[in-house]
PDB file of C-alpha atoms in Angstrom:
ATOM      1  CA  UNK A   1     -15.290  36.066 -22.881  1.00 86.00           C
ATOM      2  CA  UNK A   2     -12.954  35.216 -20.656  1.00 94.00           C
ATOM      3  CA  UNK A   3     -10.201  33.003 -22.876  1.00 96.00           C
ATOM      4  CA  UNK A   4      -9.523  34.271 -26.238  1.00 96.00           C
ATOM      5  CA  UNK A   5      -7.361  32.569 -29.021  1.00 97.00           C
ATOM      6  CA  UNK A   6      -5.965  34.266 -32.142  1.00 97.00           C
ATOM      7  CA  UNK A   7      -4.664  32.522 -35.050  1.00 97.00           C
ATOM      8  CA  UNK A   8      -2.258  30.374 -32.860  1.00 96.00           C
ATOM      9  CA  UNK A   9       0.719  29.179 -34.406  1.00 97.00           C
ATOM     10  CA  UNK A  10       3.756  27.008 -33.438  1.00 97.00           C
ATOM     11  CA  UNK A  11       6.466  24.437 -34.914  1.00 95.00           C
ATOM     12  CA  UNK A  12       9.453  22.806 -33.908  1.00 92.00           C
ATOM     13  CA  UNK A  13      12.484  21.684 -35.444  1.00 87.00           C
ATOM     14  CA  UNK A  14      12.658  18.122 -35.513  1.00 83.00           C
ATOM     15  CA  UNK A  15      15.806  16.945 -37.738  1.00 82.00           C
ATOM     16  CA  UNK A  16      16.096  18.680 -40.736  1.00 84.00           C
ATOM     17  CA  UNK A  17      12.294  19.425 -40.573  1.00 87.00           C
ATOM     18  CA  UNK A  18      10.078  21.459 -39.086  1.00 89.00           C
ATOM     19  CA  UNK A  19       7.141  20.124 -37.770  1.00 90.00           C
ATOM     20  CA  UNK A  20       3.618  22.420 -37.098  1.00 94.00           C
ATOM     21  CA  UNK A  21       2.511  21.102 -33.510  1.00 94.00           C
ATOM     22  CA  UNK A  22      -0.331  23.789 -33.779  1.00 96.00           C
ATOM     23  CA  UNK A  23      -1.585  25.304 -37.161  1.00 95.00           C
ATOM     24  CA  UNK A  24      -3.610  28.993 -36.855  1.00 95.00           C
ATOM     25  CA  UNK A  25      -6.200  27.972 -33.732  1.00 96.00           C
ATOM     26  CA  UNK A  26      -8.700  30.307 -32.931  1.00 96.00           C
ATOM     27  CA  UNK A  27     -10.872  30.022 -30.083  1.00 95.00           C
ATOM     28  CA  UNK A  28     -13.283  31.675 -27.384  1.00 95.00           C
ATOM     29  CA  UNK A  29     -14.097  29.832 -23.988  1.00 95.00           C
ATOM     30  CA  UNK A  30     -16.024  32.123 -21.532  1.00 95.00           C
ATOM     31  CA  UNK A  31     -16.344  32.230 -17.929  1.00 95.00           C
ATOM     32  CA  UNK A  32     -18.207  29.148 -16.503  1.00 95.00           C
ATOM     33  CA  UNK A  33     -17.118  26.865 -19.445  1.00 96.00           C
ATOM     34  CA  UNK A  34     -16.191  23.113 -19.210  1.00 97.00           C
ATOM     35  CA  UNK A  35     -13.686  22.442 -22.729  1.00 96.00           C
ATOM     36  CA  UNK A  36     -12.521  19.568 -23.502  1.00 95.00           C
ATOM     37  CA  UNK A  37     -10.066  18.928 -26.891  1.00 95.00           C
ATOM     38  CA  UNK A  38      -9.779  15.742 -27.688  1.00 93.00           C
ATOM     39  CA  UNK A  39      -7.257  14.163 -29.864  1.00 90.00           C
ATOM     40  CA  UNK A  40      -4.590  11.293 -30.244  1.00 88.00           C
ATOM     41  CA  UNK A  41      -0.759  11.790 -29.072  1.00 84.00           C
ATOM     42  CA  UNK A  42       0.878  14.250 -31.382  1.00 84.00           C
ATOM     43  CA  UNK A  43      -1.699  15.760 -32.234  1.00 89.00           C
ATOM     44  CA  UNK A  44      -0.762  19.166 -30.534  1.00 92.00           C
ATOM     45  CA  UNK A  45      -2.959  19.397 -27.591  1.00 93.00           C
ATOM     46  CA  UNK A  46      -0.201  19.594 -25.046  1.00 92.00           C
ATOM     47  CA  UNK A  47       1.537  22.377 -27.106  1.00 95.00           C
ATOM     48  CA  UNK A  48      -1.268  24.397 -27.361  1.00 96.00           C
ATOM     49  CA  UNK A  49      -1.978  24.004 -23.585  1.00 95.00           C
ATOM     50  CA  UNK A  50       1.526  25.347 -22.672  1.00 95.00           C
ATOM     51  CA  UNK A  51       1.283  28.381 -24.533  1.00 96.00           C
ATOM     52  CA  UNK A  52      -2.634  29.052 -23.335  1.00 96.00           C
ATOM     53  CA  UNK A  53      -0.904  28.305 -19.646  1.00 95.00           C
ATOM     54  CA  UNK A  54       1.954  31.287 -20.691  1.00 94.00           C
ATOM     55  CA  UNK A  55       4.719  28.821 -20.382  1.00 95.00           C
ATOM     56  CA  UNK A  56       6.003  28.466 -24.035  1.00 96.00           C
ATOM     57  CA  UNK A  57       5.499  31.554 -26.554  1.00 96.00           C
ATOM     58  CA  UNK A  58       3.567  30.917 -29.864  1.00 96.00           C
ATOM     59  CA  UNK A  59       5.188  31.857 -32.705  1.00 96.00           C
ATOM     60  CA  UNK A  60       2.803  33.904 -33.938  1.00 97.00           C
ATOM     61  CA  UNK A  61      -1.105  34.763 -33.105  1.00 97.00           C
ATOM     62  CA  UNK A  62      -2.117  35.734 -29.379  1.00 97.00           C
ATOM     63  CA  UNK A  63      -3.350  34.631 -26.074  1.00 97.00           C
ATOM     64  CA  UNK A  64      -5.675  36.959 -24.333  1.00 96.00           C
ATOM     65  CA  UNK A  65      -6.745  36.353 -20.842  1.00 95.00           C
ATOM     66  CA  UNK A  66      -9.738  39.188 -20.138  1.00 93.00           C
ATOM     67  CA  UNK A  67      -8.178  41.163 -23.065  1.00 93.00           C
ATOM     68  CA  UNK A  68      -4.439  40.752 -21.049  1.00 95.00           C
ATOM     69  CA  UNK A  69      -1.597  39.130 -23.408  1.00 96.00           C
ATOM     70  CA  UNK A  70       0.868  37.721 -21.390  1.00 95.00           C
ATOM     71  CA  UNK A  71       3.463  37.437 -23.528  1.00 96.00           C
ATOM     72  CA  UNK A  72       3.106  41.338 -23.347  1.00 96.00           C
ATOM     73  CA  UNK A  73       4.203  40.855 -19.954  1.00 96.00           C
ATOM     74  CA  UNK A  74       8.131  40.756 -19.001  1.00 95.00           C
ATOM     75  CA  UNK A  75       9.253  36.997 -17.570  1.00 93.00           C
ATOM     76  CA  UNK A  76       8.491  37.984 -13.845  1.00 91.00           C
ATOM     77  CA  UNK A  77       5.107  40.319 -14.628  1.00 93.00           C
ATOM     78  CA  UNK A  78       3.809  36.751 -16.573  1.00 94.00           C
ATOM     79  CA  UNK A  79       5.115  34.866 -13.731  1.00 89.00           C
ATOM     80  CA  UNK A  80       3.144  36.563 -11.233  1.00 88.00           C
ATOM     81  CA  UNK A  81       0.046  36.733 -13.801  1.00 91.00           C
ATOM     82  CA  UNK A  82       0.114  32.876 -14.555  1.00 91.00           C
ATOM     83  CA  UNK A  83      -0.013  32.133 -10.543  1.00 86.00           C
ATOM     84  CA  UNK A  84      -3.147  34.498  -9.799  1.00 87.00           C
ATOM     85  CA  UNK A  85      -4.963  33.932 -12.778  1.00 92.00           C
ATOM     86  CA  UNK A  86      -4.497  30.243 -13.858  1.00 94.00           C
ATOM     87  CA  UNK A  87      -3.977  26.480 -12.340  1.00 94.00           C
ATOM     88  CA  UNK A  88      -2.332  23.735 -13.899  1.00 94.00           C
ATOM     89  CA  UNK A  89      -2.880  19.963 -13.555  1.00 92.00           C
ATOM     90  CA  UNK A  90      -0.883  17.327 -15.488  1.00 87.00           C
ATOM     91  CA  UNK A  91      -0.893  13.807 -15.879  1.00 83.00           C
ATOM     92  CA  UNK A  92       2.564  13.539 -14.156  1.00 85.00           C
ATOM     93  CA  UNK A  93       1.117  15.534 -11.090  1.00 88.00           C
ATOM     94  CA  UNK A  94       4.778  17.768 -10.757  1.00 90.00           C
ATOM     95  CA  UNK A  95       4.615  17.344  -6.997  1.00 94.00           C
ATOM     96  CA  UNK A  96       7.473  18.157  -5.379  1.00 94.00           C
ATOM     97  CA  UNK A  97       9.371  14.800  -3.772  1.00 95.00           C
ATOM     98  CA  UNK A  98      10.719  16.170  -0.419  1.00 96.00           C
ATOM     99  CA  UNK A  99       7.379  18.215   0.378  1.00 95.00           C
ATOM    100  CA  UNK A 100       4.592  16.693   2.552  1.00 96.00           C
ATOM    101  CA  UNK A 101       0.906  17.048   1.079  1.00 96.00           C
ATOM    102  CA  UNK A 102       0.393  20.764   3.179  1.00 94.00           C
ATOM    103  CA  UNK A 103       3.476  21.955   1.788  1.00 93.00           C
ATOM    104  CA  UNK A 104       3.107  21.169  -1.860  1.00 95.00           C
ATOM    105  CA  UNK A 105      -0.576  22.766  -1.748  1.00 94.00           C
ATOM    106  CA  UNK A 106       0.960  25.700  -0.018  1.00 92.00           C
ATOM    107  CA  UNK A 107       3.896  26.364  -2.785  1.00 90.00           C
ATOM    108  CA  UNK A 108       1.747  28.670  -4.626  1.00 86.00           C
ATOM    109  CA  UNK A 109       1.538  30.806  -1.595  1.00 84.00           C
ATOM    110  CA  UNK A 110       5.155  31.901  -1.980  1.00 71.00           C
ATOM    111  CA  UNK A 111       4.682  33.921  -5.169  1.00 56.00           C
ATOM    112  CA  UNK A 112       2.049  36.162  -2.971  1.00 56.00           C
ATOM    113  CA  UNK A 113       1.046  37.118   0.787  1.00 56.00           C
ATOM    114  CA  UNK A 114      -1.955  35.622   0.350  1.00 58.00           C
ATOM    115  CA  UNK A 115      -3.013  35.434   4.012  1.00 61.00           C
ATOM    116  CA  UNK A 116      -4.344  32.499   6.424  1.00 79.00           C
ATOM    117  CA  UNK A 117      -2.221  30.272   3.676  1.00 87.00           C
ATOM    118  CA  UNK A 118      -1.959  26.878   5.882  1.00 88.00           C
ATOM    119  CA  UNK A 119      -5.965  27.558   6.714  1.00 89.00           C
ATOM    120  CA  UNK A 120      -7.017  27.254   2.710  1.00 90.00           C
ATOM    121  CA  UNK A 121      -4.722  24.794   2.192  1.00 92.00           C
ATOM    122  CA  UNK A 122      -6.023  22.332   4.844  1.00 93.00           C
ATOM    123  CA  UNK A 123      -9.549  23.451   3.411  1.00 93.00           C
ATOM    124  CA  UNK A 124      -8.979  22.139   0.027  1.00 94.00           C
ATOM    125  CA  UNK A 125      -6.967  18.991   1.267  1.00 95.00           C
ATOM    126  CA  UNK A 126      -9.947  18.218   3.186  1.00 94.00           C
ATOM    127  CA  UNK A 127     -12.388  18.717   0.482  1.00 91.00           C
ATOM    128  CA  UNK A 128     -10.251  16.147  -1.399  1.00 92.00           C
ATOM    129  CA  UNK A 129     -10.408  13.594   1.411  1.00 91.00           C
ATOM    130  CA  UNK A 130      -6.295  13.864   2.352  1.00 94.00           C
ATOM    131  CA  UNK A 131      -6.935  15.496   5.751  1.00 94.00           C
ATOM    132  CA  UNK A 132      -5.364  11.908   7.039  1.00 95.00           C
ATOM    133  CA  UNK A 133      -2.336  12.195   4.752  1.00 95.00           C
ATOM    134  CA  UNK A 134      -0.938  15.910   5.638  1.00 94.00           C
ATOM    135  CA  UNK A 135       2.415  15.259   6.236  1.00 95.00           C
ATOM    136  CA  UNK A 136       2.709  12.472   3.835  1.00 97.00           C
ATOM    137  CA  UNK A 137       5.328  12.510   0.926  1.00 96.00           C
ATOM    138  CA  UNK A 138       4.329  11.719  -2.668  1.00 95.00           C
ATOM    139  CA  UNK A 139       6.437   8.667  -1.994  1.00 95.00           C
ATOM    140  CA  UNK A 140       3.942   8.035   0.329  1.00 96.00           C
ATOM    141  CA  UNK A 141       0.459   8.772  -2.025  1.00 95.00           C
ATOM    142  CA  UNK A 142      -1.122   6.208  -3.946  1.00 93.00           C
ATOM    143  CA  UNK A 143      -1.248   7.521  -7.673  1.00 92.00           C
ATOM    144  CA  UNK A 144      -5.105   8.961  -7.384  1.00 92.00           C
ATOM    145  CA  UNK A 145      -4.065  10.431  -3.959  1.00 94.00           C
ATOM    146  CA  UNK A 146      -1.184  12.407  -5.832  1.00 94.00           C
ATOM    147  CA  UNK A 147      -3.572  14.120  -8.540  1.00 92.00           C
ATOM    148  CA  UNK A 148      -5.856  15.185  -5.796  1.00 93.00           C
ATOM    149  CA  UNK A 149      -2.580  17.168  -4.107  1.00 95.00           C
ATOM    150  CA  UNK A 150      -2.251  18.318  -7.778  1.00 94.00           C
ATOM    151  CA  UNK A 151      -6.031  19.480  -8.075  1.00 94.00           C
ATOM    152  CA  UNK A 152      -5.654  21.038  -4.431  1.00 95.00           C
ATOM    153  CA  UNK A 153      -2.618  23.035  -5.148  1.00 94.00           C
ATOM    154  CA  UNK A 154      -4.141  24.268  -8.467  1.00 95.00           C
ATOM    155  CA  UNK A 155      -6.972  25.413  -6.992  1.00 94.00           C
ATOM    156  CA  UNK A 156      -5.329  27.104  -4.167  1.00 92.00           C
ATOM    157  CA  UNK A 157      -5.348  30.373  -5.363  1.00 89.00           C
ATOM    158  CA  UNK A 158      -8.498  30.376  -6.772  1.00 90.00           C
ATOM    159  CA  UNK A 159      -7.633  30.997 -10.286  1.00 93.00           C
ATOM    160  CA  UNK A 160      -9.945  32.241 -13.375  1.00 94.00           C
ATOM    161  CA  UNK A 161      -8.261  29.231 -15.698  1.00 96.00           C
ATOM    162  CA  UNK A 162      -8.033  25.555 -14.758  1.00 96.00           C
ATOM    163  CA  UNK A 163      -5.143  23.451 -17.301  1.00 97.00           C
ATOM    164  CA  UNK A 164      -6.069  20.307 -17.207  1.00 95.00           C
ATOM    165  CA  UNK A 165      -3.649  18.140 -19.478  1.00 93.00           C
ATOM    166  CA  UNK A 166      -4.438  14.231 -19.404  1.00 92.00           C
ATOM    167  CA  UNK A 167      -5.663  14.746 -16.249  1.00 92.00           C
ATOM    168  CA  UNK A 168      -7.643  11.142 -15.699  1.00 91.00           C
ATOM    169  CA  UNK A 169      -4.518   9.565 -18.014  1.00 87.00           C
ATOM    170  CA  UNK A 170      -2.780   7.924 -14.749  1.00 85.00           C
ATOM    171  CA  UNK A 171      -6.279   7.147 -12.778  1.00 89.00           C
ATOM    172  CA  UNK A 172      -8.737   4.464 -12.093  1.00 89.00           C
ATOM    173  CA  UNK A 173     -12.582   5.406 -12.402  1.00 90.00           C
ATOM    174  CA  UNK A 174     -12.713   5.959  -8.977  1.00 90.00           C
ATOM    175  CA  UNK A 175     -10.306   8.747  -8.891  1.00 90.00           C
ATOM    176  CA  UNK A 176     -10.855  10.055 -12.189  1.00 91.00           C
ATOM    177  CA  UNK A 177     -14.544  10.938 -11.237  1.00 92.00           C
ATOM    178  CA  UNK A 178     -13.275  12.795  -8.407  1.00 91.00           C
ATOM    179  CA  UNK A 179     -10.992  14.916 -10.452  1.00 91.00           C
ATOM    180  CA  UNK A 180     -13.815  15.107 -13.363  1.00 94.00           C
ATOM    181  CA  UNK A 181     -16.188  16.134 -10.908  1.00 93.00           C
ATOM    182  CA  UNK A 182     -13.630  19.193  -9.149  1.00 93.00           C
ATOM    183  CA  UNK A 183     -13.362  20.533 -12.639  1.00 95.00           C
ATOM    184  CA  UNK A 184     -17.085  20.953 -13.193  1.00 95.00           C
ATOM    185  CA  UNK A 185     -17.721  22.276  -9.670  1.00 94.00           C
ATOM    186  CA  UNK A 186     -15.001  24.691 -10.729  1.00 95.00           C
ATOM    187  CA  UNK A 187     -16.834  26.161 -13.744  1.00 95.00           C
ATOM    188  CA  UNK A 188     -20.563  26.048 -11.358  1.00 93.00           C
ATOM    189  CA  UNK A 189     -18.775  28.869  -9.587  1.00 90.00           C
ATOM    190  CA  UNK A 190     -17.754  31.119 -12.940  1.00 92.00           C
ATOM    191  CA  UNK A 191     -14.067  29.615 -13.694  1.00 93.00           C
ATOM    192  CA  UNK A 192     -13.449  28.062 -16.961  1.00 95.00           C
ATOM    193  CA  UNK A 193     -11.530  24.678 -17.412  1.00 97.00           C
ATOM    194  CA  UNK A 194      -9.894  23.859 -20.455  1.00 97.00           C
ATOM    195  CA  UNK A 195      -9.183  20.256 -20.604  1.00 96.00           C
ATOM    196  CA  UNK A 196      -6.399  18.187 -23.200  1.00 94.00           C
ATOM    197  CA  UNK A 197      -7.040  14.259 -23.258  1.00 93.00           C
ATOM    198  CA  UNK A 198      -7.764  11.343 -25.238  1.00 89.00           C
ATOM    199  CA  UNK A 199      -9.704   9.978 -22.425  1.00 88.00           C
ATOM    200  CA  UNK A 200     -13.516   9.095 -24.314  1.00 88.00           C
ATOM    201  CA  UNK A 201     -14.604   9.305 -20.415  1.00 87.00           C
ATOM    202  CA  UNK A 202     -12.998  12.106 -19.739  1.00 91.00           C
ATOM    203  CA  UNK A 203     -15.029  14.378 -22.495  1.00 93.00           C
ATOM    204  CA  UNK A 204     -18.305  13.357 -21.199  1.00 92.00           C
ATOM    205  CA  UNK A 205     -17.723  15.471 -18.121  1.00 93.00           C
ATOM    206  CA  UNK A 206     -17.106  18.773 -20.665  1.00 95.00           C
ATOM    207  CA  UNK A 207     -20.054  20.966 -21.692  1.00 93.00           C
ATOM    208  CA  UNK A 208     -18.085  21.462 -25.012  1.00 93.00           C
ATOM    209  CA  UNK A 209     -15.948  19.306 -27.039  1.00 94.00           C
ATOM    210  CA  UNK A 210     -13.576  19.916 -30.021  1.00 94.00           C
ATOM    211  CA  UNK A 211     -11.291  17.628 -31.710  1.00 93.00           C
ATOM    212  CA  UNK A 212      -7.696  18.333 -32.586  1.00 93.00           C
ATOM    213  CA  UNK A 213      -5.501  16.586 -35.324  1.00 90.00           C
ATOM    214  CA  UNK A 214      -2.392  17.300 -37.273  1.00 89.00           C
ATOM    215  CA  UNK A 215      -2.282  21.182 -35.451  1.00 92.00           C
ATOM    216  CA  UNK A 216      -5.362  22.106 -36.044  1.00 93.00           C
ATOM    217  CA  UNK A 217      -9.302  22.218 -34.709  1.00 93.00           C
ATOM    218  CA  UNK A 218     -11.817  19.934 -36.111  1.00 88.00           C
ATOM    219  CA  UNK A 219     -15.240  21.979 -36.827  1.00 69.00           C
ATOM    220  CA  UNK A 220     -17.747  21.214 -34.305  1.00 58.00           C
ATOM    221  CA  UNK A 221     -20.114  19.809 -37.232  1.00 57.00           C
ATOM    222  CA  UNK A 222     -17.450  17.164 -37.447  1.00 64.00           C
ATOM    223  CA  UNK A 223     -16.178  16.740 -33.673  1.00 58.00           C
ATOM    224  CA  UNK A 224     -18.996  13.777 -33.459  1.00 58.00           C
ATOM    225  CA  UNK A 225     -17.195  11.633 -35.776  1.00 55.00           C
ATOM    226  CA  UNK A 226     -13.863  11.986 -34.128  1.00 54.00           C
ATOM    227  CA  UNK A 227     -14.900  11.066 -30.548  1.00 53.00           C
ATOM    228  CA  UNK A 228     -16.710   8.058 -32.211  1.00 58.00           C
ATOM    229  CA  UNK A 229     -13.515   6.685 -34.274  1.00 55.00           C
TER     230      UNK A 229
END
């Protein structure tokens, strides 16, 4: 397997409260997988994304990536693991304002010397159909034109692990089969994507779907009645 999941726990202090955003999840996804959880706002699906992604550290269970825990790792070690290994795409796109379209897919290039940089960047910008739009600012993007920068710069490196939080949340159907159909193309060639939304189109696209509520996973057996409600 490629993505492993042990009794993942975390809560938050909210008040005088604590409140369990995710409640002892346990989960395998293997190489070649299309995931999709699917659950209403608040349900936890963004917190359990961020600590799958190594950005925000579970307060108990473990992540294993290949066996690798990176919260083993020291902040820089998990840095540098997180930028070879997985790719992040989020609703809000988290381009950078005063970049053009080359140079936000080329910012994962400066955490390695990954070499002919511009030449797989302009690749994958072309693949997307922004070859006309290279030196454009997000300012400049329409709103499906900015998740496709997104897409392109989290694919840039070729990762094992594609993120994909709300990714069709901000989209028409135009651009959100465009995205939906990256993501499977992704998994035809042995990467795994595992996909947050409560998008009904969205999960259609996924080869497996859970639902998520209150923290926790839904059993498969009862996933069905979920994605119908």
């Amino acid at each position: 397997m490629l993505l492993e999941l042990v009794e993942l726990s975390k809560s938050f202090k909210s008040g005088s409260k604590r409140v369990q955003a995710v409640d002892g999840i346990s989960l395998t996804v293997d190489a070649g997988e299309f995931l999709a959880i699917k659950g209403p706002s608040g349900c936890g699906k963004s917190t359990l994304l961020l600590m799958v992604g190594g950005l925000l550290s579970p307060d108990s269970g473990e992540v294993l990536i290949e066996g690798t825990n990176p919260y083993k790792l020291s902040n820089d070690q998990r840095a540098r693991y997180r930028s070879t290994h997985m790719g992040f795409v989020f609703q809000q796109f988290h381009l950078i304002p005063y970049l053009n379209v080359l140079d936000n897919v080329l910012t994962p290039a400066l955490a390695t010397n990954l070499s002919q940089a511009k030449e797989r960047a302009k690749e994958l910008i072309e693949q997307f159909g922004l070859e006309h739009r290279l030196h454009h600012t997000p300012a400049e993007l329409s709103t499906g034109e900015k998740q496709r920068v997104a897409l392109a710069r989290a694919l840039f490196h070729q990762p094992k692990i594609l993120l994909a939080d709300e990714p069709t949340g901000n989209l028409d159907s135009e651009n959100s089969e465009i995205v939906l159909k990256a993501l499977s193309e992704f998994t035809k060639e042995g990467g795994c994507v595992l996909m947050v939304t409560h998008d009904d189109q969205a999960v259609k696209s996924a080869e497996r779907v859970l639902g998520i509520n209150a923290g926790r996973l839904i059993p498969e057996s009862e996933t069905e009645v979920l994605l119908n409600s």
